mmCIF file with all atom_site columns, C-alpha atoms in Angstrom:
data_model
loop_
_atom_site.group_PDB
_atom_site.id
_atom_site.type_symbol
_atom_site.label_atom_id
_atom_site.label_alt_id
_atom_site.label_comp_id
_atom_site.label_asym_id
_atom_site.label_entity_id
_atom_site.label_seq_id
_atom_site.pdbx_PDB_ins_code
_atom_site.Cartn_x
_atom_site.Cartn_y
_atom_site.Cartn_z
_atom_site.occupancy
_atom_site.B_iso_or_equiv
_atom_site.pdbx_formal_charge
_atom_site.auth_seq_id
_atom_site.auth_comp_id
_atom_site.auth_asym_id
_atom_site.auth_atom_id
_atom_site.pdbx_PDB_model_num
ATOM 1   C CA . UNK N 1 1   ? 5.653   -6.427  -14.147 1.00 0.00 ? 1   UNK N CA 1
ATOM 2   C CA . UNK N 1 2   ? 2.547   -7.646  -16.871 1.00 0.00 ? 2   UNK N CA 1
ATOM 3   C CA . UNK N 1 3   ? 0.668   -4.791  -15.806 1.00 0.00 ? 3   UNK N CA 1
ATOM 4   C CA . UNK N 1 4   ? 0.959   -0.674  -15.725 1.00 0.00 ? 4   UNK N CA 1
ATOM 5   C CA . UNK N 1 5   ? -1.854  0.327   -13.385 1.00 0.00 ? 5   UNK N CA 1
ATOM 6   C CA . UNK N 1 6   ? -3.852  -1.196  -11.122 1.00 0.00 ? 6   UNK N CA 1
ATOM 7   C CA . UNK N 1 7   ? -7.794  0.900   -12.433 1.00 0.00 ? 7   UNK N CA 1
ATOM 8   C CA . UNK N 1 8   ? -8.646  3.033   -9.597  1.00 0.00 ? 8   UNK N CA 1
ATOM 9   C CA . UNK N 1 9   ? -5.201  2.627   -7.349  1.00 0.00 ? 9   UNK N CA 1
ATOM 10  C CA . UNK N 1 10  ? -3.480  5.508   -9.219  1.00 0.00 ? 10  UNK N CA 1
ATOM 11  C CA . UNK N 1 11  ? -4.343  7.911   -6.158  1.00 0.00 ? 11  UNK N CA 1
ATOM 12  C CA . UNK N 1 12  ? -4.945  6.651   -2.722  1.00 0.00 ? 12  UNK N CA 1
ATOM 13  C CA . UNK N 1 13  ? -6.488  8.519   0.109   1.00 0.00 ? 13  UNK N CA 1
ATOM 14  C CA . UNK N 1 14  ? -5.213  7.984   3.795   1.00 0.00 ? 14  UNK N CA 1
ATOM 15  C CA . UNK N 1 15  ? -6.564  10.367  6.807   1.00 0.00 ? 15  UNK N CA 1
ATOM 16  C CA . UNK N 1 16  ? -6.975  13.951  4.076   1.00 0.00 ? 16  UNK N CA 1
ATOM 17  C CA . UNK N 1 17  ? -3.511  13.226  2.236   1.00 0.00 ? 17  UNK N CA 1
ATOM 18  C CA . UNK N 1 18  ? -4.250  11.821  -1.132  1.00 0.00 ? 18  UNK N CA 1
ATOM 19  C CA . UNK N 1 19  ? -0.728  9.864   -2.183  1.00 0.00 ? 19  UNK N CA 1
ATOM 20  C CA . UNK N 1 20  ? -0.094  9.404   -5.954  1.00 0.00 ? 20  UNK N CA 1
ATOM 21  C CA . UNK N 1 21  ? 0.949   5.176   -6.634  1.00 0.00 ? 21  UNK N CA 1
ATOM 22  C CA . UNK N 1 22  ? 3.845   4.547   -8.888  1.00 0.00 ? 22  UNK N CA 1
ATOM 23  C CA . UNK N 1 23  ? 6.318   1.896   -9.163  1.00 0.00 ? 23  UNK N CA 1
ATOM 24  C CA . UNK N 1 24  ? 10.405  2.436   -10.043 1.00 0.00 ? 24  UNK N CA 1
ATOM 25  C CA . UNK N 1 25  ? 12.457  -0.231  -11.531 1.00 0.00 ? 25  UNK N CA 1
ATOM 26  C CA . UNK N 1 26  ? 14.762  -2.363  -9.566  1.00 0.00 ? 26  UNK N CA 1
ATOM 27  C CA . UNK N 1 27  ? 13.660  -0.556  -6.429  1.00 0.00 ? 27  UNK N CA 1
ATOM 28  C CA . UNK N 1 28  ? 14.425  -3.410  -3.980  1.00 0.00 ? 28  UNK N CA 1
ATOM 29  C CA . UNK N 1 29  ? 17.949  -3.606  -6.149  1.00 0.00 ? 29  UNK N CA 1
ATOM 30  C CA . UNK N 1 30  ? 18.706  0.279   -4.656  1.00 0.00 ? 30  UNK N CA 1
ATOM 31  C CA . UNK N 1 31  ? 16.978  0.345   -1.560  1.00 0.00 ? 31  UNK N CA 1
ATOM 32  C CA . UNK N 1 32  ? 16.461  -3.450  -0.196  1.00 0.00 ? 32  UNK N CA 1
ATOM 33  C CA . UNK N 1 33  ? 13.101  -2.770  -0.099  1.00 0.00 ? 33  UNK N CA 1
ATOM 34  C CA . UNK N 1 34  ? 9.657   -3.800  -2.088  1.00 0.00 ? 34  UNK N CA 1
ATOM 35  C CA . UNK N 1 35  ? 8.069   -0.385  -1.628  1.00 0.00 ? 35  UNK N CA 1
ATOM 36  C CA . UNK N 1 36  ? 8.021   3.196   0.493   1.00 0.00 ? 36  UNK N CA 1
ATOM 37  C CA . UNK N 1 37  ? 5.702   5.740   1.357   1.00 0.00 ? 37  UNK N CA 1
ATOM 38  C CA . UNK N 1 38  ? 6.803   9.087   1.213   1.00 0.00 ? 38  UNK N CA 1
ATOM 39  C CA . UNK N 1 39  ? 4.867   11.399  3.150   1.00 0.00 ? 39  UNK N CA 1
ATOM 40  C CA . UNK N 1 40  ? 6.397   14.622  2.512   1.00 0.00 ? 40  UNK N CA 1
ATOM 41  C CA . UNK N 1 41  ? 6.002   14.329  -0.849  1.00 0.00 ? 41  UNK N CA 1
ATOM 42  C CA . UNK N 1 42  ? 2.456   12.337  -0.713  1.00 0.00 ? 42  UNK N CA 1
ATOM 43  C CA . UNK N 1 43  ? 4.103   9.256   -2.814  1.00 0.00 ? 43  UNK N CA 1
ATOM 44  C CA . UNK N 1 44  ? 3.686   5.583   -2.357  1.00 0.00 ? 44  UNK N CA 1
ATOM 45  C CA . UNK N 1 45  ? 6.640   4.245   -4.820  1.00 0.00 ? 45  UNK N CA 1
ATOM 46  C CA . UNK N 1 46  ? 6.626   0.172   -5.472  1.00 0.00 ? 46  UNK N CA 1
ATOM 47  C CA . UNK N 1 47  ? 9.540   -2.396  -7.394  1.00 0.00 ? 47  UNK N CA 1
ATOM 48  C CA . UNK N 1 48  ? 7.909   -2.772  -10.697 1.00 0.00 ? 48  UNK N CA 1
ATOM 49  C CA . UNK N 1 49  ? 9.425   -6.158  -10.859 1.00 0.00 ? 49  UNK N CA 1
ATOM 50  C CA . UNK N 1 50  ? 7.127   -7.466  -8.197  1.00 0.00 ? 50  UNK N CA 1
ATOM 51  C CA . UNK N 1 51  ? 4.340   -10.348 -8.395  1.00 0.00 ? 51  UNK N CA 1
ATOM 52  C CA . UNK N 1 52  ? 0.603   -8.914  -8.824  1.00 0.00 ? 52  UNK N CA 1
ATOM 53  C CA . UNK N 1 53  ? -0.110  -10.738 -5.532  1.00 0.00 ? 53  UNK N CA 1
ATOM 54  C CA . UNK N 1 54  ? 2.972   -9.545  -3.880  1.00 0.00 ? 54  UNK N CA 1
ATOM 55  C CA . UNK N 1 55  ? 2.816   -5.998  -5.380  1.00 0.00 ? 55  UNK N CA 1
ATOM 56  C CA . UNK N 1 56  ? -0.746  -5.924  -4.101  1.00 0.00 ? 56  UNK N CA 1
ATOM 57  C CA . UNK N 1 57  ? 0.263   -7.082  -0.174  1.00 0.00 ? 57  UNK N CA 1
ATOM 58  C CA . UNK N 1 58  ? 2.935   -4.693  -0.589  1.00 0.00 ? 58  UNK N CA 1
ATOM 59  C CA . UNK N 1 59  ? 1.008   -1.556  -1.257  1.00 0.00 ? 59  UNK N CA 1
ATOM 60  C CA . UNK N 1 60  ? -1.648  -2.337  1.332   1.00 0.00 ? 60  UNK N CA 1
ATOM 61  C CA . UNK N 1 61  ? 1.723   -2.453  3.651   1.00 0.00 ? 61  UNK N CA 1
ATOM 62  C CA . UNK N 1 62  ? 2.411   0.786   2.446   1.00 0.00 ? 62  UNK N CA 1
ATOM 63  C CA . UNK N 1 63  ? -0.771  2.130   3.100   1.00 0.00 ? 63  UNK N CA 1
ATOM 64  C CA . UNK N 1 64  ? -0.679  0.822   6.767   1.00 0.00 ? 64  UNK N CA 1
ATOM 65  C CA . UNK N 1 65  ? 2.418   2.661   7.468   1.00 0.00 ? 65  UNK N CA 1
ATOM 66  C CA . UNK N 1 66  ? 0.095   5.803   6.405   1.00 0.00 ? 66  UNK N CA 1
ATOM 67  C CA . UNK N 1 67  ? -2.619  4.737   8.601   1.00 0.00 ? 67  UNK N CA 1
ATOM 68  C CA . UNK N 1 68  ? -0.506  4.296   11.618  1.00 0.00 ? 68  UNK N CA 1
ATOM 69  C CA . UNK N 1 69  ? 0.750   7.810   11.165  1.00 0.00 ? 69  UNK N CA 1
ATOM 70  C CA . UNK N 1 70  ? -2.846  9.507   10.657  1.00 0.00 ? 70  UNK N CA 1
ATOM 71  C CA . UNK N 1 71  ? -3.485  7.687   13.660  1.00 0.00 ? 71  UNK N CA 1
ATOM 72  C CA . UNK N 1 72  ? -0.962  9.306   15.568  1.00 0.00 ? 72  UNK N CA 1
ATOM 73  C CA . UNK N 1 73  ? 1.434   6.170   15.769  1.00 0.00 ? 73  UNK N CA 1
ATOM 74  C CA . UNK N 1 74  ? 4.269   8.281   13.489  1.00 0.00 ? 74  UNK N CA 1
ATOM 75  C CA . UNK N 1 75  ? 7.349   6.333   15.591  1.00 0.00 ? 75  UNK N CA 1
ATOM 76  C CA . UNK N 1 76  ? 5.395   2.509   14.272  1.00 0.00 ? 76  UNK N CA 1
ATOM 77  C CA . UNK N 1 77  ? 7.985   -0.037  14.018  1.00 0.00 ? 77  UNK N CA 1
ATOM 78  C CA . UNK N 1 78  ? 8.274   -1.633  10.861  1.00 0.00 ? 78  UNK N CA 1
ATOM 79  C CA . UNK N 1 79  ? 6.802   -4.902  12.581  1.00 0.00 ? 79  UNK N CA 1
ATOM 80  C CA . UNK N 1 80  ? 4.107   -3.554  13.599  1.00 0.00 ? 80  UNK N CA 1
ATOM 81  C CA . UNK N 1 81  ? 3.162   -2.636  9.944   1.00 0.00 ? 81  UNK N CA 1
ATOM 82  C CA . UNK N 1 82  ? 3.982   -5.749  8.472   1.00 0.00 ? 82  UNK N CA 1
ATOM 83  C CA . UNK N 1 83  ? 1.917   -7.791  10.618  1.00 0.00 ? 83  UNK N CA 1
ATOM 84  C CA . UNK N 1 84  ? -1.057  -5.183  10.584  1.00 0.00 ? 84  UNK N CA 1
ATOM 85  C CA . UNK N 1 85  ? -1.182  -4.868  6.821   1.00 0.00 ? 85  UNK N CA 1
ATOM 86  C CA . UNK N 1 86  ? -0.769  -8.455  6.284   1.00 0.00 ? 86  UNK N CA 1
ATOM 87  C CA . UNK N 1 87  ? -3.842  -9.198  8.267   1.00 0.00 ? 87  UNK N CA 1
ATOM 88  C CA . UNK N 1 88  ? -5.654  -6.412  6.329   1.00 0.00 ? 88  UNK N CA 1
ATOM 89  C CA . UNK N 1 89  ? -4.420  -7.808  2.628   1.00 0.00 ? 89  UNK N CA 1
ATOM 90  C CA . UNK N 1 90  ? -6.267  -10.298 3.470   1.00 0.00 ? 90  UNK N CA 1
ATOM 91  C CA . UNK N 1 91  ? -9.148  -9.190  5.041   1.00 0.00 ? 91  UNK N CA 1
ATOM 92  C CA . UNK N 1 92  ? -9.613  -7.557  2.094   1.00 0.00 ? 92  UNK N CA 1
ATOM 93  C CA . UNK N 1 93  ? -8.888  -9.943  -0.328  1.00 0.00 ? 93  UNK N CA 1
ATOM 94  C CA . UNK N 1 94  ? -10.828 -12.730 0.826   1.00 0.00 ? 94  UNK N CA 1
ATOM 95  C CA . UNK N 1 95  ? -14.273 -10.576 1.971   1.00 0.00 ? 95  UNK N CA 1
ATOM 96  C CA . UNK N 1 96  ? -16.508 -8.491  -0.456  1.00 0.00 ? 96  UNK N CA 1
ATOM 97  C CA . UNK N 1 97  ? -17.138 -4.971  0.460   1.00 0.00 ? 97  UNK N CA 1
ATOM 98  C CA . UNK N 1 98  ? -18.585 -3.921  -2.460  1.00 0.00 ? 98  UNK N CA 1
ATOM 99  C CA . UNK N 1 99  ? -21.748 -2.716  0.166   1.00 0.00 ? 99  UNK N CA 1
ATOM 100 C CA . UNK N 1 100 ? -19.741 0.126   1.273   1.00 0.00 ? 100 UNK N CA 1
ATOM 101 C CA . UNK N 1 101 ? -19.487 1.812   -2.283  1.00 0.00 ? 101 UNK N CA 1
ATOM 102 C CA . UNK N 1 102 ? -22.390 3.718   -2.675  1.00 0.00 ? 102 UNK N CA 1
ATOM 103 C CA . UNK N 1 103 ? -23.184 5.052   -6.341  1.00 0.00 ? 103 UNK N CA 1
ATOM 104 C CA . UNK N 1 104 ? -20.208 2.579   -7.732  1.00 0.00 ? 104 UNK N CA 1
ATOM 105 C CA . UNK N 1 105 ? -17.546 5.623   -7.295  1.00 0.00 ? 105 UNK N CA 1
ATOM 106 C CA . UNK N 1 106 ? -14.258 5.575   -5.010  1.00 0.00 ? 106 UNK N CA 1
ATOM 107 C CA . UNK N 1 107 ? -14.480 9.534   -5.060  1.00 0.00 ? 107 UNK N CA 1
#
């Protein structure tokens, strides 16, 4: 990966759980998978040997999976995530929603 840290995607905040980002090396290599959310232990973990683009679609996946289960949708299939978070990537990608920020801080 060409890049550590995304600024301002160390922490992210789903429902009132605040899950720390990180990323684990060969993580599809031991798991078959791109990335995980962990809710017991408030960790969204992603392969560090991931595309930006794809790292970025990835965690927003991740991040739906913790929706779904604030929502009350904790037995989601994995479909269901996949398809709702790649409609939300790029809703968010593509759309500028810098109007919701108020004062410039994420906190």
């Amino acid at each position: 990966m060409n890049r550590d840290k995304k600024p301002g995607m160390e922490t992210v905040k789903i429902g009132g759980i605040t899950y720390t980002v990180s990323k684990e090396p060969d993580l599809q290599g031991k798991s078959d998978e791109w990335g995980h959310i962990e809710y017991k232990t408030g960790k969204i973990v992603l392969d560090d040997s991931l595309p930006e683009q794809l790292e970025d679609q990835t965690l927003i996946h991740e991040i739906t999976h913790g929706i779904l289960v604030e929502a009350g949708y904790g037995q989601h299939e994995e479909e269901e995530a996949d398809r709702i978070g790649k409609i939300l990537y790029q809703v968010l990608t593509d759309n500028d929603f810098s109007w919701l920020w108020k004062g410039g801080s994420n906190g």
